[in-house]
CSV table of C-alpha atoms in Angstrom, one decimal:
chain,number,residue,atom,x,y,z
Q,1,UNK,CA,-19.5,23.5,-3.9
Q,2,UNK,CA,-17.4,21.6,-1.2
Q,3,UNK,CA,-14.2,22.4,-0.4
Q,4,UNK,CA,-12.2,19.5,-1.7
Q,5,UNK,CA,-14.4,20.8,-5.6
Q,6,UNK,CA,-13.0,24.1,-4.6
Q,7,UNK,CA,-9.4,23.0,-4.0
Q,8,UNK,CA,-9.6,20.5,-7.3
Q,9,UNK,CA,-10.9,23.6,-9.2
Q,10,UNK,CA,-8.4,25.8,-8.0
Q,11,UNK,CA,-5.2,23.5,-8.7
Q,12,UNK,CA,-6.7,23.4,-12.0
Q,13,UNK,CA,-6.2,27.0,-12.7
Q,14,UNK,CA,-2.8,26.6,-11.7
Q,15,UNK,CA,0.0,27.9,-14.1
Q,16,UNK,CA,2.5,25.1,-15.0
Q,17,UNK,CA,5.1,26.4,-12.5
Q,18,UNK,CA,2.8,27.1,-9.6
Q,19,UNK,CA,1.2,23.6,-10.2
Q,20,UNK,CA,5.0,21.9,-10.1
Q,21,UNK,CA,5.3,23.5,-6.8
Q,22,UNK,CA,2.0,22.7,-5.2
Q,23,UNK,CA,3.3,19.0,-6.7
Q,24,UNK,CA,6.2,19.4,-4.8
Q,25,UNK,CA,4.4,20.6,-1.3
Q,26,UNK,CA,1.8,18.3,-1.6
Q,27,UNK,CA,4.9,15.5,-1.9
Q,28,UNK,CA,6.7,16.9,1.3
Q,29,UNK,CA,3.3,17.0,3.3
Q,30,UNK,CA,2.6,13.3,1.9
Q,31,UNK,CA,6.3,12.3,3.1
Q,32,UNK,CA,5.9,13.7,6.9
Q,33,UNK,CA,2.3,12.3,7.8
Q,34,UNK,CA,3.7,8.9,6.8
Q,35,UNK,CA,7.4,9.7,9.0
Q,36,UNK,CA,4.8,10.5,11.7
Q,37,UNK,CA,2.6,7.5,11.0
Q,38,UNK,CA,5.8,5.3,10.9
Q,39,UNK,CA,6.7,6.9,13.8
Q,40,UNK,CA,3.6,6.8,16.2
Q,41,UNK,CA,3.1,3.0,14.5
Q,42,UNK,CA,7.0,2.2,16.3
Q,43,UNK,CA,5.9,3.9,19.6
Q,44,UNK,CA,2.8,2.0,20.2
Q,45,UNK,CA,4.3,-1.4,19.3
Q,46,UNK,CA,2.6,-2.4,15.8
Q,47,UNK,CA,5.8,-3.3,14.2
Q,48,UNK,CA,7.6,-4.9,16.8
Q,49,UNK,CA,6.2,-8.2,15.2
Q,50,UNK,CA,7.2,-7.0,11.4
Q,51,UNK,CA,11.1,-6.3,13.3
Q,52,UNK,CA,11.1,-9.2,15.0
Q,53,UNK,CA,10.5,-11.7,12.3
Q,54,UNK,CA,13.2,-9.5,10.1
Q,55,UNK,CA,15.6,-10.5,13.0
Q,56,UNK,CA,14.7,-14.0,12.7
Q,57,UNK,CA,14.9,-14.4,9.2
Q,58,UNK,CA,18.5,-12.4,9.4
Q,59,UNK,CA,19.9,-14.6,11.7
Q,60,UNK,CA,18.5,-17.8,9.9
Q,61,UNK,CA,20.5,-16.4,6.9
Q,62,UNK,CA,17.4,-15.7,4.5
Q,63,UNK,CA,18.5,-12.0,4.1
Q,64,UNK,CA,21.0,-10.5,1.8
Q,65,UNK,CA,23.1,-7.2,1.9
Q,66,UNK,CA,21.6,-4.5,0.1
């Protein structure tokens, strides 16, 4: 058995409250690898094109307030 059959099978002997918070720790670890993704994405430079034409289109008026 691998380990990610071994994981599966254990979350699926979870008890309906343990299984709500894995759920809820899996979400959290989800939502800081992508904060860090995000982040080491702005630090390298890949979305200084994606900000850059957001600028443009802001000051051409094709944006509206949120």
């Amino acid at each position: 058995m691998t380990k990610l059959e071994q994981i599966e099978k254990s979350i699926t002997e979870l008890s309906p409250e343990e299984l709500k918070a894995f759920a809820a720790w899996f979400e959290a670890l989800r939502a800081d690898q992508w904060d860090k993704q995000i982040e080491a994405d702005a630090n390298a430079g890949r979305l200084d094109k994606l900000a850059a034409q957001g600028l443009a289109d802001h000051r051409a008026g094709r944006t509206r307030p949120l």
